[in-house]
Coordinates of C-alpha atoms in Angstrom, one line a residue:
X1 CA 31.6 -74.8 -99.6
X2 CA 28.7 -72.5 -100.1
X3 CA 29.1 -69.6 -103.0
X4 CA 30.9 -66.4 -101.2
X5 CA 29.1 -62.8 -102.4
X6 CA 29.7 -59.7 -101.2
X7 CA 27.1 -57.7 -100.3
X8 CA 25.2 -54.9 -102.1
X9 CA 25.5 -50.8 -101.6
X10 CA 22.4 -51.0 -99.6
X11 CA 23.9 -53.4 -97.0
X12 CA 20.9 -56.1 -98.2
X13 CA 23.1 -59.4 -96.7
X14 CA 24.6 -62.1 -99.6
X15 CA 26.7 -63.9 -97.5
X16 CA 26.8 -67.2 -96.3
X17 CA 27.2 -67.6 -92.9
X18 CA 29.1 -71.3 -93.7
X19 CA 31.0 -69.1 -96.4
X20 CA 35.2 -68.4 -96.2
X21 CA 33.8 -64.5 -96.1
X22 CA 31.0 -65.0 -93.8
X23 CA 34.3 -66.6 -91.2
X24 CA 35.5 -63.4 -91.3
X25 CA 33.7 -61.2 -91.5
X26 CA 32.4 -63.3 -88.3
X27 CA 36.2 -62.8 -86.8
X28 CA 36.6 -59.3 -86.9
X29 CA 33.3 -58.5 -85.2
X30 CA 33.4 -60.5 -82.7
X31 CA 37.4 -59.7 -82.5
X32 CA 36.5 -56.3 -82.0
X33 CA 33.5 -55.6 -79.8
X34 CA 35.6 -58.4 -77.7
X35 CA 38.3 -56.4 -77.8
X36 CA 36.6 -53.7 -76.3
X37 CA 33.9 -55.4 -73.9
X38 CA 37.7 -57.1 -72.6
X39 CA 38.5 -53.1 -71.8
X40 CA 35.7 -52.7 -69.6
X41 CA 35.8 -56.2 -67.6
X42 CA 39.5 -55.4 -67.2
X43 CA 39.9 -52.0 -66.1
X44 CA 37.8 -52.3 -62.7
X45 CA 40.1 -55.1 -61.8
X46 CA 43.1 -52.8 -62.3
X47 CA 42.0 -50.2 -60.3
X48 CA 43.1 -50.8 -56.9
X49 CA 46.8 -51.4 -58.4
X50 CA 46.7 -48.6 -60.7
X51 CA 45.1 -45.9 -57.7
X52 CA 48.6 -47.2 -55.5
X53 CA 51.2 -47.0 -58.7
X54 CA 50.0 -43.3 -59.6
X55 CA 49.0 -42.3 -55.9
X56 CA 46.0 -41.6 -56.7
X57 CA 43.2 -40.9 -55.1
X58 CA 39.6 -42.9 -55.4
X59 CA 37.7 -39.3 -57.4
X60 CA 41.1 -40.7 -60.0
X61 CA 39.6 -44.2 -60.1
X62 CA 35.7 -43.1 -60.9
X63 CA 37.2 -40.8 -63.6
X64 CA 39.3 -43.4 -65.1
X65 CA 36.2 -45.8 -65.3
X66 CA 34.1 -42.5 -66.4
X67 CA 35.8 -40.8 -68.7
X68 CA 35.0 -43.8 -71.1
X69 CA 31.4 -44.5 -69.8
X70 CA 30.9 -41.2 -70.9
X71 CA 31.6 -40.5 -74.0
X72 CA 30.4 -43.9 -75.2
X73 CA 27.2 -43.6 -73.8
X74 CA 27.2 -39.7 -75.5
X75 CA 27.8 -40.9 -78.7
X76 CA 27.4 -44.6 -78.7
X77 CA 23.9 -43.6 -80.4
X78 CA 25.4 -41.4 -83.1
X79 CA 27.8 -43.8 -84.5
X80 CA 25.4 -46.5 -85.7
X81 CA 24.3 -43.3 -87.3
X82 CA 27.6 -42.4 -89.6
X83 CA 28.4 -45.8 -90.2
X84 CA 24.8 -46.3 -92.0
X85 CA 25.6 -43.1 -93.6
X86 CA 29.4 -43.5 -94.7
X87 CA 29.6 -47.0 -94.8
X88 CA 29.5 -49.1 -91.7
X89 CA 33.3 -50.8 -92.3
X90 CA 34.8 -47.6 -92.9
X91 CA 33.3 -46.2 -89.5
X92 CA 34.1 -49.4 -87.5
X93 CA 37.9 -49.5 -88.9
X94 CA 37.9 -45.5 -88.2
X95 CA 36.9 -46.8 -83.8
X96 CA 38.6 -49.6 -84.4
X97 CA 42.3 -47.6 -85.5
X98 CA 41.1 -45.0 -83.0
X99 CA 40.5 -47.1 -79.6
X100 CA 44.0 -48.7 -80.7
X101 CA 45.1 -45.2 -80.2
X102 CA 44.1 -44.5 -77.3
X103 CA 44.7 -47.6 -75.6
X104 CA 48.2 -46.6 -76.4
X105 CA 47.7 -43.0 -74.7
X106 CA 46.5 -45.3 -71.5
X107 CA 49.1 -47.4 -71.7
X108 CA 52.1 -44.6 -71.0
X109 CA 50.2 -42.0 -69.9
X110 CA 52.7 -40.5 -66.8
X111 CA 50.2 -38.8 -65.2
X112 CA 46.4 -39.5 -63.6
X113 CA 45.1 -36.5 -66.3
X114 CA 46.3 -38.4 -69.1
X115 CA 44.9 -41.0 -68.3
X116 CA 41.7 -39.5 -67.6
X117 CA 41.7 -37.6 -71.1
X118 CA 42.7 -40.9 -72.9
X119 CA 39.7 -43.0 -71.2
X120 CA 38.0 -40.1 -72.6
X121 CA 39.5 -41.0 -75.9
X122 CA 38.5 -44.6 -75.7
X123 CA 35.5 -43.9 -75.2
X124 CA 34.6 -42.3 -79.0
X125 CA 36.5 -45.5 -80.8
X126 CA 34.1 -47.1 -78.7
X127 CA 31.7 -45.0 -79.9
X128 CA 32.0 -45.8 -83.3
X129 CA 32.9 -49.8 -83.5
X130 CA 31.0 -50.8 -80.9
X131 CA 27.8 -50.4 -83.0
X132 CA 29.4 -51.6 -85.8
X133 CA 30.4 -54.8 -85.4
X134 CA 27.3 -55.5 -84.3
X135 CA 25.7 -54.2 -88.0
X136 CA 28.3 -55.9 -90.0
X137 CA 27.4 -58.8 -89.2
X138 CA 23.5 -58.1 -89.6
X139 CA 24.2 -56.0 -92.4
X140 CA 26.9 -58.9 -94.5
X141 CA 24.9 -62.2 -93.9
X142 CA 21.7 -63.5 -95.9
X143 CA 18.9 -62.9 -94.3
X144 CA 18.3 -66.6 -93.6
X145 CA 21.5 -66.7 -92.0
X146 CA 21.5 -63.7 -89.7
X147 CA 19.4 -64.7 -86.9
X148 CA 22.3 -67.4 -86.4
X149 CA 24.7 -65.4 -87.0
X150 CA 24.1 -62.8 -84.6
X151 CA 23.7 -65.9 -82.0
X152 CA 26.9 -66.2 -82.9
X153 CA 28.0 -63.2 -82.7
X154 CA 26.5 -63.2 -78.6
X155 CA 27.7 -66.4 -77.3
X156 CA 32.0 -65.3 -79.1
X157 CA 31.6 -61.7 -77.4
X158 CA 30.8 -63.4 -74.4
X159 CA 34.0 -65.5 -74.3
X160 CA 36.1 -62.3 -73.9
X161 CA 33.7 -61.5 -70.6
X162 CA 34.8 -64.9 -69.2
X163 CA 38.6 -63.7 -70.1
X164 CA 38.8 -60.5 -69.1
X165 CA 39.1 -61.0 -65.1
X166 CA 41.2 -63.6 -65.8
X167 CA 43.1 -62.0 -68.1
X168 CA 43.4 -58.5 -65.8
X169 CA 44.3 -60.0 -62.9
X170 CA 47.5 -62.4 -65.0
X171 CA 47.8 -58.9 -66.5
X172 CA 48.4 -57.0 -63.3
X173 CA 50.0 -59.3 -61.2
X174 CA 52.6 -60.2 -64.2
X175 CA 53.4 -56.8 -66.2
X176 CA 51.5 -54.4 -64.3
X177 CA 48.4 -52.4 -65.2
X178 CA 49.6 -50.5 -68.4
X179 CA 49.5 -54.6 -70.2
X180 CA 45.2 -54.1 -69.9
X181 CA 45.4 -51.1 -72.1
X182 CA 48.5 -52.0 -74.4
X183 CA 46.9 -54.8 -75.6
X184 CA 44.6 -53.4 -76.8
X185 CA 46.8 -52.7 -80.2
X186 CA 47.9 -56.7 -81.4
X187 CA 44.2 -57.1 -81.2
X188 CA 43.0 -54.2 -82.9
X189 CA 45.9 -54.9 -85.9
X190 CA 44.7 -58.1 -86.6
X191 CA 40.9 -57.0 -86.9
X192 CA 42.0 -54.4 -89.2
X193 CA 44.1 -57.0 -90.8
X194 CA 41.5 -58.9 -91.5
X195 CA 38.7 -56.3 -91.8
X196 CA 40.7 -54.8 -94.5
X197 CA 41.5 -58.1 -96.8
X198 CA 37.8 -59.5 -95.7
X199 CA 34.9 -58.1 -94.6
X200 CA 32.2 -56.2 -98.3
X201 CA 31.4 -52.2 -97.4
X202 CA 27.7 -51.7 -97.2
X203 CA 25.7 -48.0 -96.6
X204 CA 22.4 -47.4 -95.9
X205 CA 21.2 -45.3 -99.1
X206 CA 18.4 -44.6 -96.9
X207 CA 20.2 -42.4 -94.6
X208 CA 19.6 -39.3 -95.1
X209 CA 19.3 -35.9 -93.1
X210 CA 21.7 -34.2 -90.6
X211 CA 23.2 -36.0 -87.6
X212 CA 22.1 -34.5 -84.7
X213 CA 25.5 -33.8 -83.1
X214 CA 24.0 -31.1 -81.0
X215 CA 21.1 -33.5 -78.8
X216 CA 24.8 -35.9 -78.6
X217 CA 26.4 -32.5 -77.4
X218 CA 23.9 -31.6 -74.9
X219 CA 23.7 -35.6 -73.9
X220 CA 27.1 -35.1 -73.3
X221 CA 27.6 -32.6 -71.1
X222 CA 24.7 -33.4 -69.6
X223 CA 26.2 -36.8 -67.9
X224 CA 29.1 -34.9 -67.8
X225 CA 28.0 -31.9 -65.3
X226 CA 25.9 -34.7 -63.1
X227 CA 28.5 -36.4 -63.1
X228 CA 31.1 -34.2 -62.0
X229 CA 28.9 -32.7 -59.3
X230 CA 28.8 -36.4 -58.0
X231 CA 32.4 -37.4 -57.3
X232 CA 33.1 -34.1 -56.4
X233 CA 31.1 -33.5 -53.9
X234 CA 32.9 -37.3 -52.4
X235 CA 36.4 -35.8 -53.0
X236 CA 34.7 -32.8 -50.9
X237 CA 34.8 -30.4 -53.4
X238 CA 33.8 -26.8 -52.9
X239 CA 30.4 -26.8 -52.6
X240 CA 30.1 -24.0 -55.7
X241 CA 32.0 -25.8 -58.0
X242 CA 29.7 -29.5 -57.5
X243 CA 26.4 -26.9 -57.5
X244 CA 27.0 -25.2 -60.6
X245 CA 28.2 -28.2 -62.1
X246 CA 25.0 -29.7 -61.6
X247 CA 23.3 -27.1 -62.5
X248 CA 24.9 -27.0 -65.5
X249 CA 24.7 -30.7 -66.4
X250 CA 21.0 -30.3 -65.5
X251 CA 20.3 -27.1 -67.8
X252 CA 22.5 -29.4 -71.0
X253 CA 19.8 -32.3 -70.0
X254 CA 16.5 -29.7 -70.3
X255 CA 17.9 -27.8 -73.6
X256 CA 18.3 -31.7 -74.9
X257 CA 14.5 -32.3 -74.7
X258 CA 13.8 -29.1 -76.0
X259 CA 16.7 -30.2 -79.2
X260 CA 14.7 -33.3 -79.7
X261 CA 11.6 -32.3 -79.4
X262 CA 12.0 -30.3 -82.4
X263 CA 14.2 -31.5 -84.7
X264 CA 13.3 -33.4 -87.9
X265 CA 15.6 -36.9 -87.2
X266 CA 16.6 -36.8 -83.5
X267 CA 18.8 -39.1 -82.2
X268 CA 16.3 -39.7 -79.5
X269 CA 12.7 -39.9 -81.5
X270 CA 11.6 -38.9 -77.6
X271 CA 8.2 -40.4 -79.1
X272 CA 9.5 -44.0 -78.8
X273 CA 8.7 -42.7 -74.9
X274 CA 5.0 -42.3 -75.1
X275 CA 4.6 -46.5 -75.6
X276 CA 4.0 -47.7 -72.2
X277 CA 5.8 -50.4 -71.8
X278 CA 8.7 -49.1 -73.8
X279 CA 9.5 -46.8 -70.9
X280 CA 9.0 -49.7 -67.8
X281 CA 11.6 -51.4 -69.3
X282 CA 14.3 -48.7 -70.0
X283 CA 13.0 -47.4 -66.1
X284 CA 14.4 -51.1 -65.2
X285 CA 17.1 -50.8 -67.5
X286 CA 18.0 -47.8 -65.2
X287 CA 17.8 -49.8 -61.5
X288 CA 19.2 -52.8 -62.3
X289 CA 21.8 -51.9 -63.9
X290 CA 22.6 -49.6 -61.5
X291 CA 23.3 -52.8 -59.1
X292 CA 25.1 -54.9 -61.2
X293 CA 27.8 -51.5 -61.8
X294 CA 27.7 -50.7 -58.0
X295 CA 29.2 -54.3 -57.5
X296 CA 31.5 -54.6 -60.7
X297 CA 32.6 -50.9 -59.6
X298 CA 33.8 -51.8 -56.0
X299 CA 34.0 -55.6 -55.4
X300 CA 36.8 -56.6 -57.0
X301 CA 38.1 -53.3 -54.3
X302 CA 36.6 -55.2 -51.5
X303 CA 38.1 -58.5 -52.2
X304 CA 42.0 -56.9 -52.8
X305 CA 41.9 -54.3 -50.6
X306 CA 40.0 -55.6 -47.7
X307 CA 40.1 -59.6 -48.6
X308 CA 43.8 -59.9 -48.9
X309 CA 43.3 -61.4 -52.6
X310 CA 45.8 -60.7 -55.9
X311 CA 44.0 -59.0 -58.6
X312 CA 44.5 -62.7 -60.7
X313 CA 42.2 -64.5 -57.7
X314 CA 39.9 -61.4 -57.6
X315 CA 39.8 -61.7 -61.1
X316 CA 39.2 -65.4 -60.7
X317 CA 36.2 -64.7 -58.8
X318 CA 34.0 -63.4 -60.5
X319 CA 33.9 -65.7 -63.2
X320 CA 31.2 -67.8 -62.2
X321 CA 28.2 -65.3 -63.2
X322 CA 29.9 -65.0 -66.7
X323 CA 29.5 -69.3 -67.1
X324 CA 26.2 -68.9 -65.9
X325 CA 25.8 -66.2 -68.3
X326 CA 27.5 -67.7 -71.1
X327 CA 25.4 -70.7 -69.9
X328 CA 21.9 -69.8 -69.6
X329 CA 21.0 -66.9 -70.9
X330 CA 19.3 -68.4 -73.7
X331 CA 17.6 -70.2 -72.5
X332 CA 16.4 -67.7 -69.5
X333 CA 15.7 -66.0 -73.0
X334 CA 13.4 -69.4 -74.4
X335 CA 11.9 -69.9 -70.6
X336 CA 10.1 -65.7 -70.8
X337 CA 8.3 -66.0 -74.5
X338 CA 7.0 -69.3 -72.3
X339 CA 5.5 -67.7 -69.8
X340 CA 5.9 -64.0 -69.9
X341 CA 8.7 -61.9 -69.0
X342 CA 7.3 -60.7 -66.0
X343 CA 8.2 -63.9 -64.0
X344 CA 11.7 -64.3 -64.4
X345 CA 12.0 -59.8 -64.9
X346 CA 10.8 -60.0 -61.0
X347 CA 12.6 -63.6 -59.5
X348 CA 15.7 -62.4 -61.9
X349 CA 16.7 -59.0 -59.5
X350 CA 15.2 -60.9 -56.1
X351 CA 18.0 -63.1 -56.3
X352 CA 20.1 -61.6 -57.7
X353 CA 19.8 -59.2 -54.3
X354 CA 20.3 -62.1 -52.6
X355 CA 23.1 -63.0 -53.6
X356 CA 24.3 -59.5 -53.3
X357 CA 23.2 -59.5 -49.4
X358 CA 25.9 -62.9 -49.1
X359 CA 28.6 -60.7 -50.5
X360 CA 28.9 -59.2 -47.2
X361 CA 30.7 -62.0 -45.8
X362 CA 33.9 -61.4 -47.8
X363 CA 35.6 -58.9 -45.9
X364 CA 39.7 -59.1 -44.1
X365 CA 37.9 -61.9 -41.7
X366 CA 37.3 -64.6 -45.4
X367 CA 38.9 -66.9 -45.2
X368 CA 38.4 -69.6 -47.5
X369 CA 36.5 -68.4 -51.5
X370 CA 34.4 -71.5 -51.4
X371 CA 33.0 -70.7 -48.6
X372 CA 33.0 -67.0 -48.4
X373 CA 32.7 -65.9 -51.8
X374 CA 31.4 -68.5 -54.3
X375 CA 28.2 -68.9 -53.4
X376 CA 27.5 -65.2 -53.3
X377 CA 28.9 -65.2 -56.9
X378 CA 26.7 -68.3 -58.1
X379 CA 23.5 -67.0 -56.4
X380 CA 23.5 -63.6 -58.7
X381 CA 24.7 -65.0 -61.6
X382 CA 21.7 -66.7 -61.5
X383 CA 19.4 -64.2 -60.8
X384 CA 21.4 -61.9 -63.8
X385 CA 21.6 -65.0 -66.2
X386 CA 17.6 -64.8 -65.6
X387 CA 16.6 -61.1 -66.7
X388 CA 19.2 -60.3 -68.7
X389 CA 17.6 -62.1 -72.0
X390 CA 13.8 -61.3 -71.3
X391 CA 14.9 -57.8 -70.5
X392 CA 16.4 -57.5 -73.9
X393 CA 13.5 -59.3 -75.2
X394 CA 10.6 -57.3 -74.5
X395 CA 12.1 -54.1 -74.9
X396 CA 12.3 -55.2 -78.0
X397 CA 9.0 -56.4 -78.8
X398 CA 7.8 -52.9 -76.8
X399 CA 8.2 -51.4 -80.6
X400 CA 7.5 -52.4 -83.9
X401 CA 10.4 -54.4 -85.4
X402 CA 11.3 -51.4 -88.1
X403 CA 12.4 -49.4 -84.6
X404 CA 14.2 -52.9 -82.9
X405 CA 17.9 -50.9 -84.0
X406 CA 17.0 -47.3 -82.1
X407 CA 15.2 -49.5 -78.8
X408 CA 18.4 -51.6 -78.3
X409 CA 20.4 -47.9 -79.1
X410 CA 18.0 -46.9 -75.9
X411 CA 18.4 -49.4 -73.6
X412 CA 21.6 -50.1 -73.9
X413 CA 22.9 -46.8 -73.5
X414 CA 20.2 -46.5 -70.2
X415 CA 21.9 -49.2 -68.8
X416 CA 25.0 -47.5 -69.3
X417 CA 24.1 -44.1 -68.1
X418 CA 23.0 -46.0 -64.6
X419 CA 26.3 -47.3 -65.0
X420 CA 28.1 -44.3 -65.1
X421 CA 25.8 -42.7 -62.5
X422 CA 26.4 -45.4 -59.8
X423 CA 30.4 -44.9 -59.7
X424 CA 29.9 -41.8 -59.6
X425 CA 27.3 -41.4 -56.4
X426 CA 28.5 -45.4 -54.0
X427 CA 31.5 -43.7 -52.9
X428 CA 29.3 -40.5 -52.0
X429 CA 26.2 -42.3 -50.7
X430 CA 28.7 -44.9 -48.7
X431 CA 31.2 -42.4 -47.2
X432 CA 34.5 -43.3 -49.8
X433 CA 37.0 -40.8 -50.9
X434 CA 40.3 -39.7 -51.1
X435 CA 42.6 -42.5 -50.5
X436 CA 40.1 -45.0 -48.4
X437 CA 40.4 -46.6 -51.0
X438 CA 44.0 -48.5 -49.3
X439 CA 42.2 -48.6 -45.5
X440 CA 41.0 -52.3 -45.1
X441 CA 38.8 -51.3 -42.5
X442 CA 37.2 -48.1 -45.0
X443 CA 36.5 -49.9 -47.9
X444 CA 35.0 -53.4 -45.8
X445 CA 32.7 -50.9 -44.4
X446 CA 31.1 -49.1 -47.4
X447 CA 30.9 -52.4 -49.2
X448 CA 28.5 -53.8 -46.7
X449 CA 26.2 -50.6 -47.1
X450 CA 27.3 -50.4 -51.0
X451 CA 25.8 -54.3 -51.2
X452 CA 22.6 -53.2 -48.9
X453 CA 22.0 -50.2 -51.8
X454 CA 23.0 -52.2 -54.3
X455 CA 20.3 -55.5 -53.6
X456 CA 17.9 -52.5 -52.9
X457 CA 17.8 -51.4 -56.8
X458 CA 17.6 -54.5 -57.5
X459 CA 14.3 -54.9 -55.1
X460 CA 12.7 -51.9 -56.8
X461 CA 13.7 -53.3 -60.3
X462 CA 12.0 -56.6 -59.5
X463 CA 9.0 -54.3 -57.9
X464 CA 8.7 -51.8 -60.7
X465 CA 8.7 -54.9 -63.4
X466 CA 6.2 -56.9 -61.5
X467 CA 3.6 -53.8 -61.9
X468 CA 4.5 -53.0 -65.1
X469 CA 5.5 -55.2 -67.5
X470 CA 2.7 -57.8 -68.3
X471 CA 3.4 -61.2 -69.1
X472 CA 1.9 -60.9 -72.7
X473 CA 4.8 -58.8 -73.5
X474 CA 6.5 -61.6 -75.9
X475 CA 2.9 -62.1 -77.4
X476 CA 3.6 -61.8 -81.7
X477 CA 0.7 -60.2 -83.1
X478 CA -0.2 -60.0 -86.7
X479 CA 1.5 -56.2 -87.2
X480 CA 3.9 -56.8 -84.7
X481 CA 7.4 -59.7 -84.3
X482 CA 9.0 -60.7 -81.6
X483 CA 12.7 -60.9 -81.2
X484 CA 14.4 -63.9 -80.4
X485 CA 16.3 -63.1 -76.5
X486 CA 19.1 -65.3 -78.0
X487 CA 20.6 -63.2 -80.6
X488 CA 20.2 -60.1 -78.5
X489 CA 21.7 -60.8 -75.1
X490 CA 24.8 -59.5 -74.3
X491 CA 26.7 -62.0 -72.5
X492 CA 29.4 -59.3 -70.5
X493 CA 28.1 -57.7 -67.9
X494 CA 28.4 -54.1 -68.9
X495 CA 25.5 -53.7 -70.4
X496 CA 22.1 -55.0 -72.3
X497 CA 22.7 -56.1 -75.9
X498 CA 24.9 -53.3 -78.3
X499 CA 22.9 -52.4 -80.8
X500 CA 22.5 -52.7 -84.8
X501 CA 23.4 -48.7 -85.5
X502 CA 20.2 -48.7 -87.9
X503 CA 17.2 -46.5 -87.4
X504 CA 19.0 -43.6 -87.0

């Protein structure tokens, strides 16, 4: 067995992956990131039942998803910087405990207002633990084991994505939707126990300067204003409230750009967008993950309300997508390395769009999962497997390897922002509001339109990839190393790879 060592104060990893300490570190990191990923996949499955139990309107379901995404998206870049400065294990543990306490509040929420507030608090915990989980792996393991450790982290995390729909459906149909949150408590307790006993502390002594709290606040307020306006518009709120919230959100967004431009150490260094490939891939990410986010928001509602599936059946229905991504994402990354990313980033979204169009066959008349649902989700899974790893590899290769942390972080934030906005705008775009989500006919009609819209978003992303992403994007140069795509691929369905929390 390899000799067990710790990490130095500057974060230079010396722990061997094969050592006992190495296995404990990997276990804590995987369990924590898996808990966050599990939460994301479970909640969507529970939405129809949760809404009926709380007698909630559709806007409550939207905020149940978006309150979490809002704080997570706005604070996740800041969370990585806190770990670098104050200790990655310390901030990671704070995030895990915070996430658990917020989950407990979600589980006992007496009404929708408390649930939404608790979900926002959950997002804060997620913003601390999510970058920390991968940062621990990168900073703890020795250089020769790091790529293998990150690959194991990614693959094992993908297992959580596979378990999520299955477990979520079982919990919703069994003990009830509140247990999708309460199940986080024993998981968090295990993470804290392992991390305190076995995970060494590390930090970056070069992490100096003020934290960009103003930038993070403006980013969150900007997203909140636009999101509120979109959700309020579909809920038939007064026009004044919609216009004012939209104007405030856009104003905060403009101020955010000005603040980031002037700060010496911005949360988001705007200069990176002068790199044409980096900007292009993030635009592709916005369209792609808006499409995927829209599908996974409305598909569980369609299956349970219109097609008559139980929550468990609805959860298991999408399992082929995650299985295909677990099996095929790494080969797809290798393929992109050989032939270039343009082809997979074009074909992948188009294949995904074909699967989404096939999903329109589901509804009140669906009699067989094998003939009506399975072909569509298999095609969708094949398409997603083809583009996820090349997308990640291309965004990392677009900047110097020393900036891989910020490259991955920005791409992650772009994907989450896209999902946040599509959940807000989709019901408005397809004419679904109030208690329509309980009506099979209303949901079925809206779902048909939603799949057309999401397929169109995929087609737009394919066209952009073909026009803007060169086939030579992944070719290594003497001054620019290309990251291994299979080591950075998020095998779930919620977002691209989780950033290491560095370069803040």
